[in-house]
Every structure is written in C-alpha cells, then in structure tokens.
Short mmCIF file of C-alpha atoms in Angstrom, two decimals:
data_model
loop_
_atom_site.label_atom_id
_atom_site.label_comp_id
_atom_site.label_asym_id
_atom_site.label_seq_id
_atom_site.Cartn_x
_atom_site.Cartn_y
_atom_site.Cartn_z
CA MET A 1 31.73 -34.45 -2.71
CA LYS A 2 28.12 -34.42 -1.23
CA LYS A 3 28.81 -31.61 1.36
CA SER A 4 29.90 -29.21 -1.71
CA VAL A 5 26.63 -30.06 -3.48
CA LEU A 6 25.07 -29.86 -0.52
CA LEU A 7 26.00 -26.03 0.58
CA LEU A 8 26.22 -25.48 -3.24
CA LEU A 9 22.19 -26.58 -2.68
CA LEU A 10 21.88 -24.44 0.19
CA PHE A 11 23.18 -21.01 -2.02
CA VAL A 12 21.60 -21.35 -4.55
CA GLY A 13 17.83 -22.05 -1.70
CA PHE A 14 18.87 -18.43 0.24
CA THR A 15 20.07 -17.15 -2.77
CA GLY A 16 15.99 -17.52 -4.25
CA ILE A 17 14.42 -16.70 -0.90
CA SER A 18 16.58 -13.05 -1.27
CA GLN A 19 15.73 -12.82 -4.50
CA THR A 20 11.35 -13.44 -4.02
CA ASN A 21 11.70 -11.17 -1.23
CA ASP A 22 13.79 -8.80 -2.62
CA ALA A 23 10.74 -8.78 -5.31
CA LEU A 24 8.23 -9.06 -3.27
CA LEU A 25 9.43 -5.94 -0.76
CA LYS A 26 9.99 -3.84 -4.64
CA HIS A 27 6.26 -4.59 -5.18
CA TYR A 28 4.42 -4.15 -2.31
CA ASN A 29 6.68 -0.63 -1.85
CA ALA A 30 5.25 -0.05 -5.86
CA TYR A 31 1.82 -0.75 -3.09
CA TYR A 32 2.28 1.61 -0.63
CA LYS A 33 2.57 4.49 -3.96
CA GLU A 34 -0.48 3.45 -5.55
CA MET A 35 -2.66 3.04 -2.61
CA ARG A 36 -1.41 6.41 -0.93
CA LEU A 37 -2.08 8.23 -4.44
CA GLN A 38 -5.41 6.74 -4.57
CA GLY A 39 -6.40 7.59 -0.60
CA ASP A 40 -7.22 3.32 -0.17
CA VAL A 41 -6.56 3.36 3.08
CA ASN A 42 -7.04 0.14 2.98
CA GLY A 43 -4.67 -0.33 0.36
CA VAL A 44 -2.58 1.23 2.66
CA ILE A 45 -2.42 -0.63 5.60
CA SER A 46 -2.47 -4.33 3.56
CA ALA A 47 0.48 -2.31 1.31
CA LEU A 48 2.48 -1.22 4.93
CA THR A 49 1.45 -4.80 6.87
CA HIS A 50 3.13 -6.83 3.55
CA LEU A 51 5.99 -5.51 3.73
CA ASN A 52 6.38 -4.77 7.45
CA VAL A 53 5.97 -8.75 7.54
CA ILE A 54 8.90 -8.74 4.70
CA SER A 55 10.53 -6.79 6.18
CA PRO A 56 10.01 -5.38 9.64
CA SER A 57 11.04 -2.26 11.24
CA LYS A 58 10.27 -0.08 13.61
CA GLU A 59 9.19 2.76 10.75
CA ARG A 60 7.30 0.82 8.95
CA ARG A 61 5.70 -0.24 12.42
CA ASP A 62 4.70 2.69 14.13
CA THR A 63 4.13 4.39 9.98
CA LEU A 64 1.27 1.40 10.49
CA ALA A 65 0.42 2.61 13.63
CA PHE A 66 -0.74 6.06 12.75
CA VAL A 67 -2.18 5.08 9.56
CA TYR A 68 -4.51 2.73 12.44
CA MET A 69 -5.23 5.81 14.77
CA ASN A 70 -5.55 8.57 11.95
CA ASN A 71 -8.44 6.51 10.82
CA GLY A 72 -9.67 5.50 14.19
CA LYS A 73 -8.92 1.92 14.04
CA HIS A 74 -7.35 2.87 17.89
CA MET A 75 -7.16 -0.87 18.88
CA GLN A 76 -5.44 -2.07 16.16
CA ALA A 77 -3.09 0.86 16.28
CA LEU A 78 -1.62 -0.22 19.84
CA ASN A 79 -2.40 -3.57 18.69
CA THR A 80 0.65 -3.00 16.71
CA ILE A 81 2.86 -1.21 18.85
CA GLY A 82 1.71 -2.02 22.88
CA ILE A 83 0.51 0.66 25.06
CA GLU A 84 3.80 0.10 27.03
CA LYS A 85 6.32 3.29 27.76
CA ASN A 86 9.30 3.18 26.10
CA ALA A 87 11.95 5.72 25.92
CA ASP A 88 13.37 4.91 23.09
CA ASP A 89 9.43 5.13 21.24
CA SER A 90 10.38 7.17 18.57
CA ASP A 91 7.86 10.62 18.89
CA LEU A 92 5.00 8.58 16.22
CA ALA A 93 5.23 6.41 18.18
CA VAL A 94 3.89 8.29 21.67
CA GLN A 95 1.62 9.97 19.41
CA VAL A 96 0.44 6.99 18.31
CA LYS A 97 -0.31 5.73 21.41
CA ALA A 98 -1.02 8.59 23.81
CA PHE A 99 -4.29 10.13 21.01
CA SER A 100 -5.96 6.01 20.54
CA LEU A 101 -5.50 5.25 25.25
CA LYS A 102 -6.91 8.69 25.47
CA SER A 103 -10.10 7.78 22.35
CA LEU A 104 -10.55 4.44 24.04
CA ASN A 105 -11.12 6.29 26.94
CA GLN A 106 -8.09 5.12 29.23
CA PRO A 107 -7.72 8.69 30.73
CA LYS A 108 -4.57 7.52 32.63
CA ARG A 109 -2.01 5.02 30.82
CA ALA A 110 -3.13 7.98 28.05
CA LEU A 111 -1.29 10.96 30.49
CA GLU A 112 2.00 8.55 30.84
CA HIS A 113 2.39 9.01 26.91
CA PHE A 114 0.85 12.29 26.67
CA GLU A 115 3.62 13.88 29.02
CA GLU A 116 6.29 11.65 27.59
CA LEU A 117 5.42 14.34 24.11
CA ASN A 118 5.06 17.06 26.50
CA SER A 119 8.47 16.30 27.84
CA ARG A 120 10.42 15.74 24.80
CA ASN A 121 8.80 18.87 23.33
CA PRO A 122 6.58 21.15 25.07
CA SER A 123 3.17 22.45 23.48
CA PRO A 124 0.19 24.16 24.28
CA TYR A 125 -2.23 21.98 22.19
CA LEU A 126 -0.01 19.52 24.97
CA ALA A 127 -0.60 21.02 27.55
CA TYR A 128 -4.21 21.20 27.17
CA GLU A 129 -4.18 17.11 26.47
CA MET A 130 -3.50 16.53 29.55
CA ALA A 131 -4.71 19.43 31.68
CA ASP A 132 -8.28 17.73 30.07
CA LEU A 133 -7.72 14.46 31.39
CA LYS A 134 -5.84 15.81 34.80
CA ILE A 135 -9.70 17.06 35.57
CA GLN A 136 -10.81 13.41 33.99
CA THR A 137 -8.48 11.85 36.49
CA GLY A 138 -9.47 14.08 39.37
CA ASP A 139 -5.82 16.06 39.28
CA MET A 140 -7.03 19.32 39.80
CA GLU A 141 -3.69 21.21 39.76
CA GLY A 142 -2.10 19.47 37.62
CA ALA A 143 -3.80 20.86 35.59
CA VAL A 144 -4.34 24.20 36.47
CA LYS A 145 -0.32 23.93 35.64
CA ASN A 146 -1.10 22.79 32.51
CA ILE A 147 -4.62 25.54 31.80
CA GLU A 148 -2.46 28.29 33.26
CA TYR A 149 0.54 27.87 31.01
CA GLY A 150 -2.21 27.04 27.83
CA ILE A 151 -2.71 30.32 28.16
CA ALA A 152 -0.30 32.40 28.26
CA ASN A 153 1.39 30.54 24.94
CA ALA A 154 -1.38 30.28 22.88
CA THR A 155 -1.44 32.61 20.20
CA ASP A 156 -4.73 33.29 18.61
CA GLU A 157 -3.65 30.79 15.36
CA MET A 158 -3.86 27.82 17.01
CA LYS A 159 -7.43 26.25 16.77
CA TYR A 160 -9.29 23.90 18.94
CA ALA A 161 -11.62 20.96 17.31
CA PHE A 162 -15.00 19.79 19.31
CA TYR A 163 -17.14 17.47 17.70
CA GLU A 164 -20.03 17.45 19.93
CA ARG A 165 -22.13 18.09 17.72
CA GLN A 166 -23.64 16.16 14.07
CA GLN A 167 -21.67 18.95 12.81
CA PRO A 168 -17.61 19.81 14.16
CA TYR A 169 -16.18 22.92 14.61
CA GLU A 170 -13.44 24.63 15.63
CA VAL A 171 -12.19 27.96 18.19
CA PRO A 172 -8.73 28.94 19.27
CA LEU A 173 -7.60 27.20 21.89
CA LYS A 174 -7.32 30.04 24.24
CA ALA A 175 -11.55 29.58 24.61
CA ALA A 176 -10.97 25.96 25.18
CA PHE A 177 -8.61 26.22 27.94
CA TYR A 178 -11.09 29.03 29.49
CA HIS A 179 -13.97 26.41 29.02
CA LEU A 180 -10.98 23.37 30.76
CA LYS A 181 -10.29 26.30 33.62
CA GLY A 182 -14.02 26.82 34.31
CA LEU A 183 -14.42 23.36 34.77
CA ALA A 184 -11.04 22.64 36.96
CA ASP A 185 -12.01 25.58 39.03
CA PHE A 186 -15.94 23.68 39.84
CA ASN A 187 -13.88 20.53 40.85
CA GLN A 188 -11.77 22.71 42.41
CA ASN A 189 -15.17 24.59 44.47
CA LYS A 190 -18.19 23.20 43.71
CA GLU A 191 -19.91 26.13 45.99
CA ASN A 192 -18.86 28.45 44.01
CA ILE A 193 -19.88 28.13 41.19
CA ASP A 194 -19.74 32.14 39.91
CA ALA A 195 -15.66 31.54 39.07
CA ALA A 196 -16.60 29.05 37.18
CA ILE A 197 -19.10 30.23 35.26
CA ALA A 198 -17.32 33.71 35.34
CA SER A 199 -14.58 31.50 33.38
CA ILE A 200 -16.27 30.65 30.73
CA ASP A 201 -17.58 33.43 30.54
CA GLU A 202 -13.99 34.20 29.39
CA ALA A 203 -14.49 30.98 26.90
CA LEU A 204 -17.23 33.07 25.30
CA LYS A 205 -16.30 36.01 24.90
CA ILE A 206 -13.47 35.25 22.77
CA ALA A 207 -14.86 32.34 20.73
CA PRO A 208 -18.83 33.55 20.96
CA ASN A 209 -19.92 29.99 19.22
CA PHE A 210 -18.47 27.59 21.69
CA ASN A 211 -20.92 24.86 22.28
CA LEU A 212 -19.34 22.47 24.40
CA ALA A 213 -18.90 26.36 26.48
CA SER A 214 -21.94 27.31 26.59
CA LEU A 215 -23.16 24.24 27.35
CA SER A 216 -21.46 23.76 30.79
CA LYS A 217 -22.46 27.42 31.63
CA GLN A 218 -25.97 25.90 30.96
CA ALA A 219 -24.80 22.82 33.73
CA LEU A 220 -23.44 25.41 36.57
CA GLU A 221 -26.38 28.50 36.07
CA SER A 222 -28.64 25.49 36.44
CA ARG A 223 -26.85 23.83 39.60
CA LYS A 224 -26.81 27.32 40.74
CA GLN A 225 -30.84 27.84 41.38
CA GLN A 226 -30.85 24.81 41.99
CA ALA A 227 -28.38 25.25 45.08
CA ALA A 228 -30.73 29.34 45.67
CA GLU A 229 -34.45 27.06 45.29
CA THR A 230 -32.77 23.99 47.60
CA SER A 231 -30.92 26.55 49.87
CA GLU A 232 -34.47 29.32 50.56
CA ALA A 233 -36.66 26.13 50.69
CA THR A 234 -34.13 25.41 54.37
CA LYS A 235 -35.15 28.40 55.45
CA ASN A 236 -39.17 28.51 55.20
#
C-alpha cells in the first residue's frame, strides 16, 4: 500500500514537472518570437538562454552563439559553444568559432575553423579570410594559393566590407584580393617593393575608393623612398 502511494506521488510529481516545463517552453517560445519581432537583441538572448536551460538542444545552443557573435559578443559566443574543432559541429557553429576567434585576435585557431568551413563549402569569401589569416601567421605560400583562387573565382557582384575608417565601406571582393596579393608579395620579397605596389595598383583600378589599399600603397612608397635615400647615403 505504501509503495503504491509512493509511486502515485512520484507519478504526480513527474507529471507536474512535465506540465511546468511545457508551460515554460510555450512561454519562452512566444517570448522569443516577440523579441525577434521587436528587434530586441538582449530579449532574444534571454529567451534562447531560458529555452536551452529548459530543453537543451544543439540547434538552440548554436543559434544563441550566433546571436552573440552577430552582436559583437565574441567571448560570450565562444563560451556558449567552445573553441575546439569538432567534426560533428554544424556549419553555423564552425562559422561562429571562426569569426569570433578572428575578432579576438586568435588567427591560428580561427584559421582551423575557416579551413573546416572551406572544406565543406568552398567560396571566395572563405578564401579571403584564410589568405588574410595566413599572411598574419606567416604562411605566404598558403596565402598566395588562396589569393589566386579568390581572384579567379570572385565575381563582380561580390563585395567585402572594411571598417578602418569611421564610416564603413565596401569594395569588390576581387579588389580586396589584389590588396592582399600586394601584402603577400611584399612579405615574400621585401626588396621588390615595385611588385607589391603593382598588385595594389590593380586593387585601386577596380576600386579607386579603397582607402586601406591607398594607405598600404603610401606605406610601401614611403619605404621605397627611405630605401633609396639610405642607398644613396651609403654611396656617398
């Protein structure tokens, strides 16, 4: 008799918990939809966090990490999904890890994830990110391969955004690749500055408003002038 009563109480308890969770899920799903409609990022994050606590799922976790990343909260994004390379990660999770690690100045770790993304679905955009990171990490040979692929496959419609000015701007992706080619040319042979300038000139032909390329060209021309002055002084 006592056992029957105990089992009944346990059954009632579990049923109550189940009903409570169902009600909470319904509430936070509705809350999530409303926050999305209002464009309330903090509300979306709160809703997703509650949903993932009540009913954990890989999809919710990845979505939460993406929302963090998309709003510049890169550390929170990585705290949500980790930084390890996992073969069973969704494309969204790999993307979050790649871009968040890049934003946190972790080029080697970011490169791992960009290469994983590229192995799943190659694109000129991913080639650009990999080339940029390889230049940062000193892999000029790898960078040149990505740049050559990008120049060959980037279409006129593809754009890339830059943020070094107060007002962000876009240039054709192909121009961005030629700028990287100039940087790679210089890093491969610092004595042949003309080759690097020639590549950057190609970028400026495509995008005359390419501020970062203009700054790079000015820096290279200044270095070339200094080298010439040093050489002339040595002769005298």
